[in-house]
């Protein structure tokens, strides 16, 4: 998981909320603890794609206390060699199935405005731009747009 996280951050630094340096500085034990804490329960979950040998994709889901019927999809990533393979749909479907099992019928995610590749990919998966725009959490000059769909 550590190797995949470092790849994610190097490939798409604006999409995630930490830097490669911060992620690299975290000890392996912290990654193991994070994996253990997100592998059970209904508040947060992570799903990975493992075709054998190394992880090539990730998607997480979490709850917003202000919207208990909603799962926020976060940290979505597919390794470049696996893009276009259907893996993105599989990862989002895993989050959606978990969300439904937890009684949350809706998914929401945020995409950096201008990241047209990701926007189009999520559109193909049924996400719709809500018109809501929010400041990027780490780069104040940037904006993210919210997209939603049924779980």
PDB file of C-alpha atoms in Angstrom:
ATOM      1  CA  UNK A   1       0.000   0.000   0.000  1.00  0.00           C
ATOM      2  CA  UNK A   2       2.880   2.346   0.731  1.00  0.00           C
ATOM      3  CA  UNK A   3       4.302   1.861  -2.774  1.00  0.00           C
ATOM      4  CA  UNK A   4       0.898   2.525  -4.347  1.00  0.00           C
ATOM      5  CA  UNK A   5       0.404   5.646  -2.217  1.00  0.00           C
ATOM      6  CA  UNK A   6       3.782   7.036  -3.287  1.00  0.00           C
ATOM      7  CA  UNK A   7       2.924   6.298  -6.933  1.00  0.00           C
ATOM      8  CA  UNK A   8      -0.441   8.046  -6.554  1.00  0.00           C
ATOM      9  CA  UNK A   9       1.150  11.162  -5.118  1.00  0.00           C
ATOM     10  CA  UNK A  10       3.941  11.313  -7.695  1.00  0.00           C
ATOM     11  CA  UNK A  11       1.540  10.802 -10.617  1.00  0.00           C
ATOM     12  CA  UNK A  12      -1.279  13.116  -9.483  1.00  0.00           C
ATOM     13  CA  UNK A  13      -0.011  15.470  -6.766  1.00  0.00           C
ATOM     14  CA  UNK A  14      -3.007  17.822  -6.840  1.00  0.00           C
ATOM     15  CA  UNK A  15      -5.561  15.040  -6.418  1.00  0.00           C
ATOM     16  CA  UNK A  16      -4.520  13.986  -2.932  1.00  0.00           C
ATOM     17  CA  UNK A  17      -4.084  15.754   0.375  1.00  0.00           C
ATOM     18  CA  UNK A  18      -0.453  15.029   1.170  1.00  0.00           C
ATOM     19  CA  UNK A  19       2.919  15.279  -0.494  1.00  0.00           C
ATOM     20  CA  UNK A  20       5.173  12.464  -1.632  1.00  0.00           C
ATOM     21  CA  UNK A  21       7.695  13.555   1.015  1.00  0.00           C
ATOM     22  CA  UNK A  22       5.124  13.345   3.811  1.00  0.00           C
ATOM     23  CA  UNK A  23       3.911   9.927   2.662  1.00  0.00           C
ATOM     24  CA  UNK A  24       7.461   8.618   2.288  1.00  0.00           C
ATOM     25  CA  UNK A  25       8.309   9.781   5.807  1.00  0.00           C
ATOM     26  CA  UNK A  26       5.489   7.770   7.379  1.00  0.00           C
ATOM     27  CA  UNK A  27       6.697   4.447   8.784  1.00  0.00           C
ATOM     28  CA  UNK A  28       5.403   1.140   7.405  1.00  0.00           C
ATOM     29  CA  UNK A  29       3.661   0.504  10.732  1.00  0.00           C
ATOM     30  CA  UNK A  30       1.457   3.550  10.172  1.00  0.00           C
ATOM     31  CA  UNK A  31       0.380   2.203   6.764  1.00  0.00           C
ATOM     32  CA  UNK A  32      -0.437  -1.163   8.363  1.00  0.00           C
ATOM     33  CA  UNK A  33      -2.495   0.556  11.058  1.00  0.00           C
ATOM     34  CA  UNK A  34      -4.395   2.603   8.485  1.00  0.00           C
ATOM     35  CA  UNK A  35      -5.171  -0.514   6.443  1.00  0.00           C
ATOM     36  CA  UNK A  36      -6.396  -2.367   9.523  1.00  0.00           C
ATOM     37  CA  UNK A  37      -8.620   0.526  10.609  1.00  0.00           C
ATOM     38  CA  UNK A  38     -10.269   0.858   7.184  1.00  0.00           C
ATOM     39  CA  UNK A  39     -10.878  -2.818   6.535  1.00  0.00           C
ATOM     40  CA  UNK A  40     -13.892  -3.122   8.838  1.00  0.00           C
ATOM     41  CA  UNK A  41     -16.833  -0.962   9.794  1.00  0.00           C
ATOM     42  CA  UNK A  42     -19.248   1.398   8.153  1.00  0.00           C
ATOM     43  CA  UNK A  43     -17.594   4.812   8.549  1.00  0.00           C
ATOM     44  CA  UNK A  44     -14.544   4.494   6.291  1.00  0.00           C
ATOM     45  CA  UNK A  45     -13.247   1.878   3.879  1.00  0.00           C
ATOM     46  CA  UNK A  46     -10.498   1.444   1.312  1.00  0.00           C
ATOM     47  CA  UNK A  47     -10.544  -0.841  -1.716  1.00  0.00           C
ATOM     48  CA  UNK A  48      -7.494  -1.843  -3.728  1.00  0.00           C
ATOM     49  CA  UNK A  49      -6.859  -3.639  -6.993  1.00  0.00           C
ATOM     50  CA  UNK A  50      -4.314  -6.431  -6.760  1.00  0.00           C
ATOM     51  CA  UNK A  51      -3.856  -8.350 -10.013  1.00  0.00           C
ATOM     52  CA  UNK A  52      -0.966 -10.208  -8.409  1.00  0.00           C
ATOM     53  CA  UNK A  53       2.390  -8.878  -7.348  1.00  0.00           C
ATOM     54  CA  UNK A  54       1.630  -5.232  -6.663  1.00  0.00           C
ATOM     55  CA  UNK A  55      -1.352  -2.991  -6.078  1.00  0.00           C
ATOM     56  CA  UNK A  56      -2.477  -1.019  -9.147  1.00  0.00           C
ATOM     57  CA  UNK A  57      -5.566   0.840  -7.970  1.00  0.00           C
ATOM     58  CA  UNK A  58      -7.294   2.369  -4.967  1.00  0.00           C
ATOM     59  CA  UNK A  59     -10.597   3.968  -3.991  1.00  0.00           C
ATOM     60  CA  UNK A  60     -11.875   4.908  -0.571  1.00  0.00           C
ATOM     61  CA  UNK A  61     -15.223   5.800   0.893  1.00  0.00           C
ATOM     62  CA  UNK A  62     -16.126   7.759   4.006  1.00  0.00           C
ATOM     63  CA  UNK A  63     -19.096   9.397   5.686  1.00  0.00           C
ATOM     64  CA  UNK A  64     -19.894  13.069   6.187  1.00  0.00           C
ATOM     65  CA  UNK A  65     -21.683  13.561   9.502  1.00  0.00           C
ATOM     66  CA  UNK A  66     -23.711  16.360   7.883  1.00  0.00           C
ATOM     67  CA  UNK A  67     -25.029  13.992   5.163  1.00  0.00           C
ATOM     68  CA  UNK A  68     -25.531  10.509   6.640  1.00  0.00           C
ATOM     69  CA  UNK A  69     -27.156   9.199   3.425  1.00  0.00           C
ATOM     70  CA  UNK A  70     -23.990   9.956   1.429  1.00  0.00           C
ATOM     71  CA  UNK A  71     -20.642   8.258   0.913  1.00  0.00           C
ATOM     72  CA  UNK A  72     -17.769  10.473  -0.156  1.00  0.00           C
ATOM     73  CA  UNK A  73     -15.514   8.674  -2.632  1.00  0.00           C
ATOM     74  CA  UNK A  74     -11.895   9.701  -2.124  1.00  0.00           C
ATOM     75  CA  UNK A  75      -8.308   8.875  -3.116  1.00  0.00           C
ATOM     76  CA  UNK A  76      -9.305   7.261  -6.394  1.00  0.00           C
ATOM     77  CA  UNK A  77      -6.328   6.150  -8.439  1.00  0.00           C
ATOM     78  CA  UNK A  78      -5.525   3.691 -11.223  1.00  0.00           C
ATOM     79  CA  UNK A  79      -1.919   3.068 -12.289  1.00  0.00           C
ATOM     80  CA  UNK A  80      -1.239   4.386 -15.808  1.00  0.00           C
ATOM     81  CA  UNK A  81      -0.817   0.926 -17.312  1.00  0.00           C
ATOM     82  CA  UNK A  82      -4.278  -0.079 -16.085  1.00  0.00           C
ATOM     83  CA  UNK A  83      -6.214   3.010 -17.170  1.00  0.00           C
ATOM     84  CA  UNK A  84      -8.932   2.212 -19.658  1.00  0.00           C
ATOM     85  CA  UNK A  85      -9.124  -1.400 -18.459  1.00  0.00           C
ATOM     86  CA  UNK A  86     -12.375  -1.077 -16.494  1.00  0.00           C
ATOM     87  CA  UNK A  87     -10.521  -1.055 -13.191  1.00  0.00           C
ATOM     88  CA  UNK A  88     -11.843   2.394 -12.264  1.00  0.00           C
ATOM     89  CA  UNK A  89     -15.417   1.121 -12.600  1.00  0.00           C
ATOM     90  CA  UNK A  90     -14.581  -1.931 -10.488  1.00  0.00           C
ATOM     91  CA  UNK A  91     -13.125   0.209  -7.701  1.00  0.00           C
ATOM     92  CA  UNK A  92     -16.046   2.657  -7.703  1.00  0.00           C
ATOM     93  CA  UNK A  93     -18.483  -0.280  -7.796  1.00  0.00           C
ATOM     94  CA  UNK A  94     -16.774  -1.713  -4.693  1.00  0.00           C
ATOM     95  CA  UNK A  95     -17.235   1.598  -2.853  1.00  0.00           C
ATOM     96  CA  UNK A  96     -20.850   1.770  -4.067  1.00  0.00           C
ATOM     97  CA  UNK A  97     -21.633  -1.768  -2.854  1.00  0.00           C
ATOM     98  CA  UNK A  98     -20.128  -0.973   0.557  1.00  0.00           C
ATOM     99  CA  UNK A  99     -22.101   2.294   0.671  1.00  0.00           C
ATOM    100  CA  UNK A 100     -25.389   0.521  -0.090  1.00  0.00           C
ATOM    101  CA  UNK A 101     -24.630  -2.182   2.501  1.00  0.00           C
ATOM    102  CA  UNK A 102     -24.143   0.611   5.051  1.00  0.00           C
ATOM    103  CA  UNK A 103     -27.488   2.196   4.136  1.00  0.00           C
ATOM    104  CA  UNK A 104     -26.097   5.107   2.157  1.00  0.00           C
ATOM    105  CA  UNK A 105     -27.722   5.334  -1.298  1.00  0.00           C
ATOM    106  CA  UNK A 106     -25.635   8.167  -2.786  1.00  0.00           C
ATOM    107  CA  UNK A 107     -21.994   8.758  -3.755  1.00  0.00           C
ATOM    108  CA  UNK A 108     -20.189  12.089  -4.070  1.00  0.00           C
ATOM    109  CA  UNK A 109     -16.683  12.945  -5.179  1.00  0.00           C
ATOM    110  CA  UNK A 110     -14.703  16.052  -5.988  1.00  0.00           C
ATOM    111  CA  UNK A 111     -12.538  16.664  -9.048  1.00  0.00           C
ATOM    112  CA  UNK A 112     -10.110  19.505  -9.664  1.00  0.00           C
ATOM    113  CA  UNK A 113     -11.633  21.900 -12.203  1.00  0.00           C
ATOM    114  CA  UNK A 114      -9.658  21.389 -15.404  1.00  0.00           C
ATOM    115  CA  UNK A 115      -8.919  17.694 -14.797  1.00  0.00           C
ATOM    116  CA  UNK A 116     -10.965  16.782 -17.839  1.00  0.00           C
ATOM    117  CA  UNK A 117      -9.669  13.193 -18.024  1.00  0.00           C
ATOM    118  CA  UNK A 118     -10.981  12.394 -14.549  1.00  0.00           C
ATOM    119  CA  UNK A 119     -14.186  14.355 -15.132  1.00  0.00           C
ATOM    120  CA  UNK A 120     -14.982  12.375 -18.289  1.00  0.00           C
ATOM    121  CA  UNK A 121     -14.118   9.077 -16.607  1.00  0.00           C
ATOM    122  CA  UNK A 122     -16.508   9.795 -13.735  1.00  0.00           C
ATOM    123  CA  UNK A 123     -19.206  10.935 -16.166  1.00  0.00           C
ATOM    124  CA  UNK A 124     -18.931   7.556 -17.907  1.00  0.00           C
ATOM    125  CA  UNK A 125     -19.534   5.930 -14.512  1.00  0.00           C
ATOM    126  CA  UNK A 126     -22.770   7.873 -14.038  1.00  0.00           C
ATOM    127  CA  UNK A 127     -21.559  10.780 -11.920  1.00  0.00           C
ATOM    128  CA  UNK A 128     -23.219  14.131 -12.659  1.00  0.00           C
ATOM    129  CA  UNK A 129     -21.749  17.578 -12.033  1.00  0.00           C
ATOM    130  CA  UNK A 130     -23.872  19.180  -9.308  1.00  0.00           C
ATOM    131  CA  UNK A 131     -22.741  22.719 -10.061  1.00  0.00           C
ATOM    132  CA  UNK A 132     -21.199  22.970  -6.584  1.00  0.00           C
ATOM    133  CA  UNK A 133     -17.675  24.385  -6.553  1.00  0.00           C
ATOM    134  CA  UNK A 134     -15.396  24.331  -3.526  1.00  0.00           C
ATOM    135  CA  UNK A 135     -11.871  25.584  -2.879  1.00  0.00           C
ATOM    136  CA  UNK A 136      -9.112  23.014  -3.343  1.00  0.00           C
ATOM    137  CA  UNK A 137      -8.082  21.903   0.172  1.00  0.00           C
ATOM    138  CA  UNK A 138      -4.345  22.522  -0.294  1.00  0.00           C
ATOM    139  CA  UNK A 139      -3.994  24.899  -3.273  1.00  0.00           C
ATOM    140  CA  UNK A 140      -6.147  27.999  -2.647  1.00  0.00           C
ATOM    141  CA  UNK A 141      -5.920  29.202  -6.262  1.00  0.00           C
ATOM    142  CA  UNK A 142      -7.640  26.024  -7.490  1.00  0.00           C
ATOM    143  CA  UNK A 143     -11.261  24.896  -7.362  1.00  0.00           C
ATOM    144  CA  UNK A 144     -12.875  21.481  -7.209  1.00  0.00           C
ATOM    145  CA  UNK A 145     -16.270  20.510  -8.557  1.00  0.00           C
ATOM    146  CA  UNK A 146     -18.618  18.045  -6.929  1.00  0.00           C
ATOM    147  CA  UNK A 147     -20.142  15.115  -8.780  1.00  0.00           C
ATOM    148  CA  UNK A 148     -22.821  12.727  -7.476  1.00  0.00           C
ATOM    149  CA  UNK A 149     -24.559   9.503  -8.453  1.00  0.00           C
ATOM    150  CA  UNK A 150     -26.580   6.740  -6.905  1.00  0.00           C
ATOM    151  CA  UNK A 151     -24.564   4.126  -5.039  1.00  0.00           C
TER     152      UNK A 151
END
